[in-house]
PDB file of C-alpha atoms in Angstrom:
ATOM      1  CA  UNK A   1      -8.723   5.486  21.330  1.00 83.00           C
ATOM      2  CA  UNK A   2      -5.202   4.957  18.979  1.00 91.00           C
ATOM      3  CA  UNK A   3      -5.431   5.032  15.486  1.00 95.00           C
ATOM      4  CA  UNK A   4      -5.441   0.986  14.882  1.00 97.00           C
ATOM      5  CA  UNK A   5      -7.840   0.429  18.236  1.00 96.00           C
ATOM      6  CA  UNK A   6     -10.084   2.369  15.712  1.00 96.00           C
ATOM      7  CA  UNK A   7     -10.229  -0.445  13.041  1.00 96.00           C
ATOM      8  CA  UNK A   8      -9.803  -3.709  15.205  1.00 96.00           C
ATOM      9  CA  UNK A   9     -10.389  -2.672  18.925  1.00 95.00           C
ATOM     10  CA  UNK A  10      -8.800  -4.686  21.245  1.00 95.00           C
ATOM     11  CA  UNK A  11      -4.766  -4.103  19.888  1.00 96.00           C
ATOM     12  CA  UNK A  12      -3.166  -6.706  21.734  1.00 96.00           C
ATOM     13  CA  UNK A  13      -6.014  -8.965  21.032  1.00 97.00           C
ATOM     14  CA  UNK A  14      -5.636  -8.461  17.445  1.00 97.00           C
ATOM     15  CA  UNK A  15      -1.671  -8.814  17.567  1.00 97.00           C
ATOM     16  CA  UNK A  16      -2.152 -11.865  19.505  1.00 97.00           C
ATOM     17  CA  UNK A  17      -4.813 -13.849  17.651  1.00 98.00           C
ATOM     18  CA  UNK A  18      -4.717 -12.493  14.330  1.00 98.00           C
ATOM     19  CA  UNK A  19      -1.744 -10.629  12.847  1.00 97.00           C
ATOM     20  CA  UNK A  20       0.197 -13.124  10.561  1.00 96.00           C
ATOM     21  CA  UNK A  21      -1.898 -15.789  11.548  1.00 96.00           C
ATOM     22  CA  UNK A  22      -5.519 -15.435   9.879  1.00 97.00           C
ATOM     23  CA  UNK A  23      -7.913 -13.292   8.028  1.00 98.00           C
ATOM     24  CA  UNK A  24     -10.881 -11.974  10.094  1.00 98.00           C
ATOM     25  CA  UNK A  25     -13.810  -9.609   9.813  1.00 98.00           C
ATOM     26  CA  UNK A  26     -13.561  -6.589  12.209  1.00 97.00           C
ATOM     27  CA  UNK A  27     -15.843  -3.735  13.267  1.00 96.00           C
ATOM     28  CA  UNK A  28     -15.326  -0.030  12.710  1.00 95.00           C
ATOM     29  CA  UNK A  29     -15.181   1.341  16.408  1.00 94.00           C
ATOM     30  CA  UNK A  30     -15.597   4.920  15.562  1.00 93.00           C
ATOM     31  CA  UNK A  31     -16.836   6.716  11.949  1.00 90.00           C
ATOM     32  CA  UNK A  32     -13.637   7.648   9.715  1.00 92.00           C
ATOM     33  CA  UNK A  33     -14.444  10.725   8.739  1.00 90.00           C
ATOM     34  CA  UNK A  34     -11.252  11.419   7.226  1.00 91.00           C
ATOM     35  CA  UNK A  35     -11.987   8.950   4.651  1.00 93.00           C
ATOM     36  CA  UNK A  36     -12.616   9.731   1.174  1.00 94.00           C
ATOM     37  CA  UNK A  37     -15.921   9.469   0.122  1.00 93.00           C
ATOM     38  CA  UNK A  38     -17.809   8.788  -3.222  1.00 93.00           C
ATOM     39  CA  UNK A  39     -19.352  12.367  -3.579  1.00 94.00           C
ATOM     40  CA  UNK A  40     -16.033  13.526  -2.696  1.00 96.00           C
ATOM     41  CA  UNK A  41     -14.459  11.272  -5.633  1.00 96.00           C
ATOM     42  CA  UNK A  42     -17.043  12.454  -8.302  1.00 97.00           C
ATOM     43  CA  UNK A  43     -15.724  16.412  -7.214  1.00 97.00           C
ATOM     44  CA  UNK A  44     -12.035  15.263  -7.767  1.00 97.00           C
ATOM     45  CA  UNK A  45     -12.434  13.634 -11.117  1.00 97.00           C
ATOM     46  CA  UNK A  46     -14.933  16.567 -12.212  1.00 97.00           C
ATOM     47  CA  UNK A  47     -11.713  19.377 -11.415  1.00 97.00           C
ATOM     48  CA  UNK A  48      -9.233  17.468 -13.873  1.00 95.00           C
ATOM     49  CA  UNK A  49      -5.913  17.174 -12.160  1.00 95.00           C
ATOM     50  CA  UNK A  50      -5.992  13.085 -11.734  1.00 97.00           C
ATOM     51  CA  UNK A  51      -3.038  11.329 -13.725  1.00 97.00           C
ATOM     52  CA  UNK A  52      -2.694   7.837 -14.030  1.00 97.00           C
ATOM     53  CA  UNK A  53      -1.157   5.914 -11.930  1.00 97.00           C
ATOM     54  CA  UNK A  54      -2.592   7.193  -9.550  1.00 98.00           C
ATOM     55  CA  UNK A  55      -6.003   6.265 -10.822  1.00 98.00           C
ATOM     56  CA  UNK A  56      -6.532   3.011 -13.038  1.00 98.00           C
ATOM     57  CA  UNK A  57      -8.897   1.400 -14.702  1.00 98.00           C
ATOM     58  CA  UNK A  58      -8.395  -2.300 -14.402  1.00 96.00           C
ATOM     59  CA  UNK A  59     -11.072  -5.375 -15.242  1.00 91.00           C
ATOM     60  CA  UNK A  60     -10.344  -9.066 -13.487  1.00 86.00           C
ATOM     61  CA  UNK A  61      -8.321 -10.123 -16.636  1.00 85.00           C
ATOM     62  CA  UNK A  62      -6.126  -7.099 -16.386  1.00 90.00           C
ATOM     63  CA  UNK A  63      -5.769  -3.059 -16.716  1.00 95.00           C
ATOM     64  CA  UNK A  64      -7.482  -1.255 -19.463  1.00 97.00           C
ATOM     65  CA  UNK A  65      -6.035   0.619 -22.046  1.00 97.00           C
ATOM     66  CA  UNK A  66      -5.290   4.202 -20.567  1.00 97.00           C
ATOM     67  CA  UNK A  67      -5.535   5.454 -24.081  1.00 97.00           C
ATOM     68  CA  UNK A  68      -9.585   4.943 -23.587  1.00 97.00           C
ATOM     69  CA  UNK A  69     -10.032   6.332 -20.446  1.00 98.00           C
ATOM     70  CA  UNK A  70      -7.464   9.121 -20.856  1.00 97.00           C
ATOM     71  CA  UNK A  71      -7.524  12.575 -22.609  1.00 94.00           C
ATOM     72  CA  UNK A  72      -4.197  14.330 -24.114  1.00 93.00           C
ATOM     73  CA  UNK A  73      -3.534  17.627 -22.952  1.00 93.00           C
ATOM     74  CA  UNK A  74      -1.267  20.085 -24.352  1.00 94.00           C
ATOM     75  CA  UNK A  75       0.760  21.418 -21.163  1.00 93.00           C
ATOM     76  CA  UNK A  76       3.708  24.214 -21.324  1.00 94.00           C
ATOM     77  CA  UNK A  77       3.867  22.907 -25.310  1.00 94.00           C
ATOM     78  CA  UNK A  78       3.868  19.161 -24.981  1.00 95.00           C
ATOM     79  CA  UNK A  79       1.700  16.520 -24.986  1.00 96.00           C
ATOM     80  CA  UNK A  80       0.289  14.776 -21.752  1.00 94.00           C
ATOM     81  CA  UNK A  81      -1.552  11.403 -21.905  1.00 95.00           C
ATOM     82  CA  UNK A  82      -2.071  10.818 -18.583  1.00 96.00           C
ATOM     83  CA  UNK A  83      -4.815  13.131 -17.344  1.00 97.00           C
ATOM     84  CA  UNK A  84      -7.908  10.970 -16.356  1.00 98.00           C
ATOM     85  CA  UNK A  85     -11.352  11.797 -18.320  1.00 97.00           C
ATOM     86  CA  UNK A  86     -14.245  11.565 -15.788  1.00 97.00           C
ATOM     87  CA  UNK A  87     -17.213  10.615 -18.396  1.00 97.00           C
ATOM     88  CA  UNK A  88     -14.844   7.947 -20.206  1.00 98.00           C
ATOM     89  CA  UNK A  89     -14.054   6.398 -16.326  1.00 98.00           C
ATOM     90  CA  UNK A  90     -17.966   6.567 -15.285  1.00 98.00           C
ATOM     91  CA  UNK A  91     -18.700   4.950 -19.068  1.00 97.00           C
ATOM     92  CA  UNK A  92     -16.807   2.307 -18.779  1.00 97.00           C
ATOM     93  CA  UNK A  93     -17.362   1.468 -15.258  1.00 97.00           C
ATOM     94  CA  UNK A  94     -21.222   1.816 -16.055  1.00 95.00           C
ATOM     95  CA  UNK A  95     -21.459   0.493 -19.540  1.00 95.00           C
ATOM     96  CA  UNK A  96     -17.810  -2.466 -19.186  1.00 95.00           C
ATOM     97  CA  UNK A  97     -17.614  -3.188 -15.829  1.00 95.00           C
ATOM     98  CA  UNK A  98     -14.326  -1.970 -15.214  1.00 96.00           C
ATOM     99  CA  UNK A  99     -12.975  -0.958 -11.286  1.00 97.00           C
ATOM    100  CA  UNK A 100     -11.546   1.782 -10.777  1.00 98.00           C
ATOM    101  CA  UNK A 101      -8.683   1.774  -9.147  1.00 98.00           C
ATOM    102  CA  UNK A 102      -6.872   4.610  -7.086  1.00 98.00           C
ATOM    103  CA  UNK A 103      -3.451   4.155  -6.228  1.00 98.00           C
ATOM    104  CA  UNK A 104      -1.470   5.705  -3.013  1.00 97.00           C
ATOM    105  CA  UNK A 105      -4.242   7.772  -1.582  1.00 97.00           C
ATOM    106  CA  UNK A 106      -2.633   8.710   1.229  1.00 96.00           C
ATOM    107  CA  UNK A 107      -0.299  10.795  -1.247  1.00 94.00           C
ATOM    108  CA  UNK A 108      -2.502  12.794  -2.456  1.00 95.00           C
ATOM    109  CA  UNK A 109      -5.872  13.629   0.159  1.00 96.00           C
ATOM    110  CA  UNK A 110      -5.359  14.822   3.679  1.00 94.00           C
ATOM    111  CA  UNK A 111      -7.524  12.855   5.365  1.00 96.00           C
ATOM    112  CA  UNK A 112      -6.816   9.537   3.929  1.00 97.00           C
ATOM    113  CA  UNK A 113      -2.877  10.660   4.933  1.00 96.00           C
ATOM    114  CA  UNK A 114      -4.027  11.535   8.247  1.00 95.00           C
ATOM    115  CA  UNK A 115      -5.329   7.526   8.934  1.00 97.00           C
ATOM    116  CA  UNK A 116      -2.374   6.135   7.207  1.00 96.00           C
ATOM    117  CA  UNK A 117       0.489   8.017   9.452  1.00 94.00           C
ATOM    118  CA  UNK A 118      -1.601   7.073  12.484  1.00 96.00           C
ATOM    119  CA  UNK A 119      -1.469   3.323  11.252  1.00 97.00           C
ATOM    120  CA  UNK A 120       2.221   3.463  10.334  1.00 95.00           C
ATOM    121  CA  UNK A 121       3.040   4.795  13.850  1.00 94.00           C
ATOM    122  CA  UNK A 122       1.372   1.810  15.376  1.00 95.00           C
ATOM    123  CA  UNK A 123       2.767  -1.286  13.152  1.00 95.00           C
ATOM    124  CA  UNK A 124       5.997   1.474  12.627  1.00 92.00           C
ATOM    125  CA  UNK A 125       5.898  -0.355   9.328  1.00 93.00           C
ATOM    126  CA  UNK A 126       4.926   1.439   5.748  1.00 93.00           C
ATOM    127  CA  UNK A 127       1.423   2.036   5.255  1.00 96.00           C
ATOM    128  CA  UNK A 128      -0.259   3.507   2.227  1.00 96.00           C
ATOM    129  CA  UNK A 129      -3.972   3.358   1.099  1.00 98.00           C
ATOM    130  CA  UNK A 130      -5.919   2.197  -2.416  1.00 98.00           C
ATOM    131  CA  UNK A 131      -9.118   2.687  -3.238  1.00 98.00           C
ATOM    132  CA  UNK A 132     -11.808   0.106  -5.273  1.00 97.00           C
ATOM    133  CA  UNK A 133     -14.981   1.246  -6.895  1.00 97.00           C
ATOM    134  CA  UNK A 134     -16.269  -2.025  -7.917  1.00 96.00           C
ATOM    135  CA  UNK A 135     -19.865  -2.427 -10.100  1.00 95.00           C
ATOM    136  CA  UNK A 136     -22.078  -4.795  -8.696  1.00 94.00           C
ATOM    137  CA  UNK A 137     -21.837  -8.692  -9.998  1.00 91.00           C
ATOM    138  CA  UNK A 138     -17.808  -7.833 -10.742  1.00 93.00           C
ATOM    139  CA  UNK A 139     -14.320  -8.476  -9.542  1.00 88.00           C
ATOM    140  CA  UNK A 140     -12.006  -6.121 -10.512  1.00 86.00           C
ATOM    141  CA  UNK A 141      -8.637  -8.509  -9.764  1.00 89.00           C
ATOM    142  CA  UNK A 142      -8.367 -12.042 -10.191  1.00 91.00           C
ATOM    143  CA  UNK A 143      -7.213 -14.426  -6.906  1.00 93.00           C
ATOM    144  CA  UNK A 144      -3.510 -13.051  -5.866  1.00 94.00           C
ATOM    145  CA  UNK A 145      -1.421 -12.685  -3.017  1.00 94.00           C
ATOM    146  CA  UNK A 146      -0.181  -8.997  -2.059  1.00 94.00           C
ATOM    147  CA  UNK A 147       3.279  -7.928  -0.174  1.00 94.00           C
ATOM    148  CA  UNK A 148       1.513  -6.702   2.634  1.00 96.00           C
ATOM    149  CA  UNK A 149      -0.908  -6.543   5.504  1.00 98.00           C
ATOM    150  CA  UNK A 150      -4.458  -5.287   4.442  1.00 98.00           C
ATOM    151  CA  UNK A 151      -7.249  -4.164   6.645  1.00 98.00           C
ATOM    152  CA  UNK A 152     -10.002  -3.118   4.238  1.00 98.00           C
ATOM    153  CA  UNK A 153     -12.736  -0.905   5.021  1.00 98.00           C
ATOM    154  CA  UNK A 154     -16.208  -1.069   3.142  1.00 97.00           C
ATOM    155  CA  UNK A 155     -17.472   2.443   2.780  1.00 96.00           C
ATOM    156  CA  UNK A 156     -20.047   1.621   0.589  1.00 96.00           C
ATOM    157  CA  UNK A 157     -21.922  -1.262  -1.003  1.00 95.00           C
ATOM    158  CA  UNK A 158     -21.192  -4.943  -0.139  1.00 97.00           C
ATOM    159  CA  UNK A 159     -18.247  -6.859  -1.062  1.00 97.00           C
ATOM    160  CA  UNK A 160     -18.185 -10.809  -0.858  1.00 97.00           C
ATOM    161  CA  UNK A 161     -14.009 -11.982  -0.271  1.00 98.00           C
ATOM    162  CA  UNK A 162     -12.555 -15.486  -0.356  1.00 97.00           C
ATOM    163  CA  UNK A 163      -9.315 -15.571   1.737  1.00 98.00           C
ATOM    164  CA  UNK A 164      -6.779 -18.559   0.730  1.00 97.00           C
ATOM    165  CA  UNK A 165      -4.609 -20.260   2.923  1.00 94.00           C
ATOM    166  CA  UNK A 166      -0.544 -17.946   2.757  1.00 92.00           C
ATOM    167  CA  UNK A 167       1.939 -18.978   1.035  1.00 90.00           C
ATOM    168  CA  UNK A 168       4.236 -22.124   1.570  1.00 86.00           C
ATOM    169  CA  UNK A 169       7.557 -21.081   2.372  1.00 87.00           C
ATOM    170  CA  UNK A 170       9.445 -17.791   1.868  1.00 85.00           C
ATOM    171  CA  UNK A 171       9.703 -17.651  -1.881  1.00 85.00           C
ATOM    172  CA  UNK A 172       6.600 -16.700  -3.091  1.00 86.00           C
ATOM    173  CA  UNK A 173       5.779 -13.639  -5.494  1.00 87.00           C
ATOM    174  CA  UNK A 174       3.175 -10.700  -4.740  1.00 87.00           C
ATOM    175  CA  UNK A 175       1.324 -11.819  -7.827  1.00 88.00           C
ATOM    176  CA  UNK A 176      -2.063 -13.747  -9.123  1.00 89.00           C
ATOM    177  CA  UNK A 177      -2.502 -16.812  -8.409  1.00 90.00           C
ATOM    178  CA  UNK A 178      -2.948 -19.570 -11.382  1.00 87.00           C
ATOM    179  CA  UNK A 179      -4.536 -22.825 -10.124  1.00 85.00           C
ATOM    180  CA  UNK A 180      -6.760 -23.788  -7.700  1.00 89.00           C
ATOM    181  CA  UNK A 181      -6.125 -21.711  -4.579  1.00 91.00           C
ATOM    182  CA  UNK A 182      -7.899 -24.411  -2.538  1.00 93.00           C
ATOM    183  CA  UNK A 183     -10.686 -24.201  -0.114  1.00 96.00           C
ATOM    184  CA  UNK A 184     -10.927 -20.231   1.309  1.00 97.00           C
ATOM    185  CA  UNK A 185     -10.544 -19.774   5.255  1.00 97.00           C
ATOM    186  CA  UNK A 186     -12.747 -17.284   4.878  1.00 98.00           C
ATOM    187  CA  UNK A 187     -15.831 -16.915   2.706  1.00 98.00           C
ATOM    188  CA  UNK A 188     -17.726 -13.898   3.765  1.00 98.00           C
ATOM    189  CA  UNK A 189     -19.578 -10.510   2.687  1.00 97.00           C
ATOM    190  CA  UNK A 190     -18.721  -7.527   4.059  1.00 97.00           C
ATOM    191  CA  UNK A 191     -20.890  -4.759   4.600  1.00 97.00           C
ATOM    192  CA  UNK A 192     -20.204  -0.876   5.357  1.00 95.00           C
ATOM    193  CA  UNK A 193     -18.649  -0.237   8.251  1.00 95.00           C
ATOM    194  CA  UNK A 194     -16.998  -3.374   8.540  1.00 97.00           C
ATOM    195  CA  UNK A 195     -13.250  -4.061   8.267  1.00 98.00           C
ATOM    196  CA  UNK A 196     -11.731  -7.311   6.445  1.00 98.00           C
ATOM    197  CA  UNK A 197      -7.930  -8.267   8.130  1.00 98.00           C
ATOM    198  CA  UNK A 198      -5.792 -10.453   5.367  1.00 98.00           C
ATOM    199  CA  UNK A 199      -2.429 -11.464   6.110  1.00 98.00           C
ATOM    200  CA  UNK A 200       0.626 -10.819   4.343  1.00 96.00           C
ATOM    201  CA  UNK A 201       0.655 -13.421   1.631  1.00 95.00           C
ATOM    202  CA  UNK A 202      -2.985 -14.762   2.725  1.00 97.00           C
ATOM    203  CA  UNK A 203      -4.522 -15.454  -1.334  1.00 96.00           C
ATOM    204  CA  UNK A 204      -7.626 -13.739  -1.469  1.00 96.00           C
ATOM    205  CA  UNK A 205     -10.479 -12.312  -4.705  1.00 96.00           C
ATOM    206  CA  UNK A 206     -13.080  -9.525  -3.849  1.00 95.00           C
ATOM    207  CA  UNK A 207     -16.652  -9.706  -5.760  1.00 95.00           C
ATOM    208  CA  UNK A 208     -19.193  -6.171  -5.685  1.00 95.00           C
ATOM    209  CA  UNK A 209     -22.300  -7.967  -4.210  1.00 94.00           C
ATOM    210  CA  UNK A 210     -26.155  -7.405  -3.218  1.00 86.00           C
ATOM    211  CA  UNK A 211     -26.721  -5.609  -6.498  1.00 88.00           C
ATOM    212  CA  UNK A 212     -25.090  -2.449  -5.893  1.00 91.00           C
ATOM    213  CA  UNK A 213     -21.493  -0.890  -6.517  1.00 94.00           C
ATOM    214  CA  UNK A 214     -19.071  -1.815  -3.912  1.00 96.00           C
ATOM    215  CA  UNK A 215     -16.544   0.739  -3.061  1.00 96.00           C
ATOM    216  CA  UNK A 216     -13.950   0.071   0.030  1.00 97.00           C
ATOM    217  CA  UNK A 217     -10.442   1.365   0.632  1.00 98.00           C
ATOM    218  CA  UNK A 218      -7.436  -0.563   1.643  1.00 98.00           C
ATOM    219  CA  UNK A 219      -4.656   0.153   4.092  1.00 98.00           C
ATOM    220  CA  UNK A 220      -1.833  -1.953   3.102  1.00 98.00           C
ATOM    221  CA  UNK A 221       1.185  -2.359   5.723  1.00 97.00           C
ATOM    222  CA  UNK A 222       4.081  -3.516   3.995  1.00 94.00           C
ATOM    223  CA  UNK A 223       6.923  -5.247   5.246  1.00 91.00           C
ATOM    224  CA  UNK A 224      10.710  -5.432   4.304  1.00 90.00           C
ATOM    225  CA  UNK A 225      12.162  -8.457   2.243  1.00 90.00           C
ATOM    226  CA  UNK A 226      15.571  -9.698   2.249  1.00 92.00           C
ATOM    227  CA  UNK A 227      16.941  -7.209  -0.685  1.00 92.00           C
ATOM    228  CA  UNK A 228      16.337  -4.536   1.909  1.00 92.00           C
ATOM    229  CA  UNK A 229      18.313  -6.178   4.463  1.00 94.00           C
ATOM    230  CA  UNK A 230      21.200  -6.453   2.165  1.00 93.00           C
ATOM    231  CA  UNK A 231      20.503  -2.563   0.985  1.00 93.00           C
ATOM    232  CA  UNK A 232      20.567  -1.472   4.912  1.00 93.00           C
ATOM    233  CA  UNK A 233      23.383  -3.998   5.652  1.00 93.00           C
ATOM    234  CA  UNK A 234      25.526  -2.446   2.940  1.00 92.00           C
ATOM    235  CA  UNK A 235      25.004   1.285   3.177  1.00 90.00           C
ATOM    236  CA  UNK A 236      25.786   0.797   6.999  1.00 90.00           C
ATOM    237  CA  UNK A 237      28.841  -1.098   6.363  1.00 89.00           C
ATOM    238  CA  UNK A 238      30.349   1.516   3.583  1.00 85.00           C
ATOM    239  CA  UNK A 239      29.068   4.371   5.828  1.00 81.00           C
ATOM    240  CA  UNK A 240      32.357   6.499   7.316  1.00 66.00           C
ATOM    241  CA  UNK A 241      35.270   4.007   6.524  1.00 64.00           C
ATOM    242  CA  UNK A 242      36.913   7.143   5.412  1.00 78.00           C
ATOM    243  CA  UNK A 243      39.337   5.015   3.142  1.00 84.00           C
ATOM    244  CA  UNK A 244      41.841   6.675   0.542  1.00 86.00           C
ATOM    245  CA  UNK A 245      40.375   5.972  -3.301  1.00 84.00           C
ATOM    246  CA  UNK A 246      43.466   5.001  -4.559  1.00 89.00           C
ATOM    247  CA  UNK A 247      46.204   3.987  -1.933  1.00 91.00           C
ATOM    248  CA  UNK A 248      49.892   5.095  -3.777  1.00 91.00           C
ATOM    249  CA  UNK A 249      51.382   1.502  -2.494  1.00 92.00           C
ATOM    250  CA  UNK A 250      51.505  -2.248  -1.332  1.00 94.00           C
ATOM    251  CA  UNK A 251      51.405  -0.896   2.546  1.00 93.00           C
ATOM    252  CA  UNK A 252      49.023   2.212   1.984  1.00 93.00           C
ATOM    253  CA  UNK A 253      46.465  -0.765   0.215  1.00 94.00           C
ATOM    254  CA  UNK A 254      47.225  -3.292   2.720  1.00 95.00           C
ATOM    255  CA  UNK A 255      46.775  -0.823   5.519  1.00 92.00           C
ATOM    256  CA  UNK A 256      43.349   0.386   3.503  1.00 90.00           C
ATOM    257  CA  UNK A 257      42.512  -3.320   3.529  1.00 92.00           C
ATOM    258  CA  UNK A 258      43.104  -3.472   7.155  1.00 92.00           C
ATOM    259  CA  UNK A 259      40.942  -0.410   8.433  1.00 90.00           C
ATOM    260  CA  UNK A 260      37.635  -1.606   6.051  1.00 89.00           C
ATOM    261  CA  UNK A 261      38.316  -4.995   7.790  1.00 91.00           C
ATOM    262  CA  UNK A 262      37.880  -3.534  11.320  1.00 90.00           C
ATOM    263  CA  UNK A 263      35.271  -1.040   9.913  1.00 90.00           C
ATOM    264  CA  UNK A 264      33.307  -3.993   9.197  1.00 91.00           C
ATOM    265  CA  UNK A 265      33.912  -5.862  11.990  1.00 91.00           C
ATOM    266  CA  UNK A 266      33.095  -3.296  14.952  1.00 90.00           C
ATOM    267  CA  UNK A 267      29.606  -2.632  12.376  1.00 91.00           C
ATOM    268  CA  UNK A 268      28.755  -6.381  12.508  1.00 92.00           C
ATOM    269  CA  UNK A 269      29.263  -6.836  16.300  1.00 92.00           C
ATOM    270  CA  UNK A 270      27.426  -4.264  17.539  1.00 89.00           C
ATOM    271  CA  UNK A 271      24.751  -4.923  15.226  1.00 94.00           C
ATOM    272  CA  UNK A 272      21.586  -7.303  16.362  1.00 95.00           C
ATOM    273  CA  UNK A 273      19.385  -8.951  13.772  1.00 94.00           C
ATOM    274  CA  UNK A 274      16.303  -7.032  15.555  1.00 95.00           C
ATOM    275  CA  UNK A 275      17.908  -3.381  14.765  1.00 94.00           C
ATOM    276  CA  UNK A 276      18.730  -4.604  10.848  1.00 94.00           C
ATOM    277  CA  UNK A 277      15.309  -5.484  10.991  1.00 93.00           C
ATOM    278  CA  UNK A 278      14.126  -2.111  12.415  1.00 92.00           C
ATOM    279  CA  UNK A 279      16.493  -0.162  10.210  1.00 92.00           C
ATOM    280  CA  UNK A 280      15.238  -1.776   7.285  1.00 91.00           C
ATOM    281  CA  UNK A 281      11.842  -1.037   8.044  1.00 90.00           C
ATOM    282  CA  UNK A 282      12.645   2.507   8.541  1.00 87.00           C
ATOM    283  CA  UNK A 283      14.051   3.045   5.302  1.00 85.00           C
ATOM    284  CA  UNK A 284      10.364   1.990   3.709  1.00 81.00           C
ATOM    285  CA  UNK A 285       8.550   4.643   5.534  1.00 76.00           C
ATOM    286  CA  UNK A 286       8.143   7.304   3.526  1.00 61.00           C
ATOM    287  CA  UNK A 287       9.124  11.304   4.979  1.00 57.00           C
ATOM    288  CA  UNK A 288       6.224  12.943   6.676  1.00 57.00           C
ATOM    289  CA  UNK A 289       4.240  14.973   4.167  1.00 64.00           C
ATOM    290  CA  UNK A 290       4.362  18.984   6.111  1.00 68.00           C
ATOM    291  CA  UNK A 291       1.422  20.703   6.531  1.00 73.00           C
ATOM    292  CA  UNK A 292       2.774  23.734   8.253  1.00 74.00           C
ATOM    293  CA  UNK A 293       1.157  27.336   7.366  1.00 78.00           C
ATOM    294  CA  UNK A 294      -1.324  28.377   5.044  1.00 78.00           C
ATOM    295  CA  UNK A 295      -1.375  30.487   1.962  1.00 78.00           C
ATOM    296  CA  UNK A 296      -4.674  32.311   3.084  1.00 79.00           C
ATOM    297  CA  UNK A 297      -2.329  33.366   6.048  1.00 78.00           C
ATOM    298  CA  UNK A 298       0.378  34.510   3.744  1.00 77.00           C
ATOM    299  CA  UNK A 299      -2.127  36.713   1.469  1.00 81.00           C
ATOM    300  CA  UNK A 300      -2.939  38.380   5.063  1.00 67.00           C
TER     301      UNK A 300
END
């Protein structure tokens, strides 16, 4: 079974109904073991070493101070504010209501990597991961539209989502969403094991419910915007023109003139809008993190 076949089952299906079109609830085929889990989370924030941003604190009306949930450290003679406090993060999700909120997962646990890169090689698109512990009867971000593709799995818990119709044309902003959002597509509670599909764009708000915690992590597949087609465009266009910095003369300039000219032209004709595309994708995903070796190995 492929890595996406493993959240949504039938991939053509899925590309041919559902991707871009609508939000849908899925059905995990097989357990992710890889995933982080709760007990797992506890261990990590127990040891010390997490740093905002990586992990936030964030209520529906915004992010919470990091001076409350943060300790300073003094490290090789300075001071470091960014090291996460595990009692003030389970206090104020206990005692406020706060989400926490961890950022680019697949950057930092093995496992969670592991399902990402399998997911990026399918949609050969960008794909990182974000995690939600949400108390129950809360929503830890208002109704807003994200710059990406999201298939979120409930690990634990319940989570109720409203899904919003996408946006109206092309120039919209990855942002909340002030107004009335309309009537929701989809209106549904999701339950472990299940996976939630919302379009790029697709409004949507995410409520803990049944009475517990909700926690569920998000694989977000981004996807490129026009600014990278101009960055891609340009670097391929000044790539190996191999012009003089500063011609002595009218001819030597005109002549300089000349060869960019061509340069340009031979780029642009043997370029097709579907390889700009595919470049500009590219340049998103991020290098493959090496695993190669061990120091247990080294230390014999």
């Amino acid at each position: 079974m492929g890595p996406l076949a493993r959240y949504v089952g039938d991939e053509q299906e899925f590309h041919r109904t559902l991707w871009r079109r609508t939000p849908a609830v899925l059905h995990l085929r097989t357990p992710l073991t890889e995933m982080l889990t709760v007990a797992e989370l506890d261990r990590i924030l127990d040891a010390g070493l997490l740093t905002t941003p990586y992990a936030t604190l964030v209520h529906e009306e915004g992010p919470v101070p990091e001076e409350r949930y943060c300790s300073p450290r003094v490290v090789l003679g300075g001071i470091d504010n960014r090291y996460v406090d595990a009692g003030a993060v389970r206090r104020l999700i206990g005692e406020e209501g706060a989400t926490l909120l961890l950022r680019y997962v697949d950057q930092w646990h093995a496992g969670v990597r592991e399902l990402a890169d399998g997911l990026a090689e399918c949609f050969r698109r960008q794909v990182e991961a974000f995690f939600f512990l949400t108390p129950p009867g809360t929503q830890g971000r208002p109704v807003h539209r994200d710059d990406a593709d999201v298939l979120a799995v409930q690990m634990h818990g319940a989570k109720r989502w409203r899904v919003y119709a996408g946006p109206p044309d092309g120039n919209w902003q990855p942002e909340r969403v002030d107004g009335d959002p309309g009537d929701p597509l989809l209106d549904v509670v999701l339950r472990q094991g299940e996976v939630l599909y919302v379009p790029r764009g697709f409004a949507h708000v995410a409520e803990a419910a049944g009475g517990s915690a909700s926690a569920h992590l998000s694989f977000t597949v981004r996807e490129v915007g026009s600014a990278h087609l101009y960055a891609v465009l340009e670097a391929l266009l000044l790539d190996g023109d191999g012009l003089p910095a500063r011609p002595n003369d009218d001819a030597a300039l005109t002549g300089a003139a000349n060869d960019l000219i061509a340069h340009f032209h031979r780029t642009l004709t043997g370029l097709t809008p579907q390889e700009l595309v595919h470049l500009a994708r590219g340049t998103m995903r991020r290098e493959q993190h090496t695993t190669e070796g061990s120091l247990s190995a080294l230390l014999g």
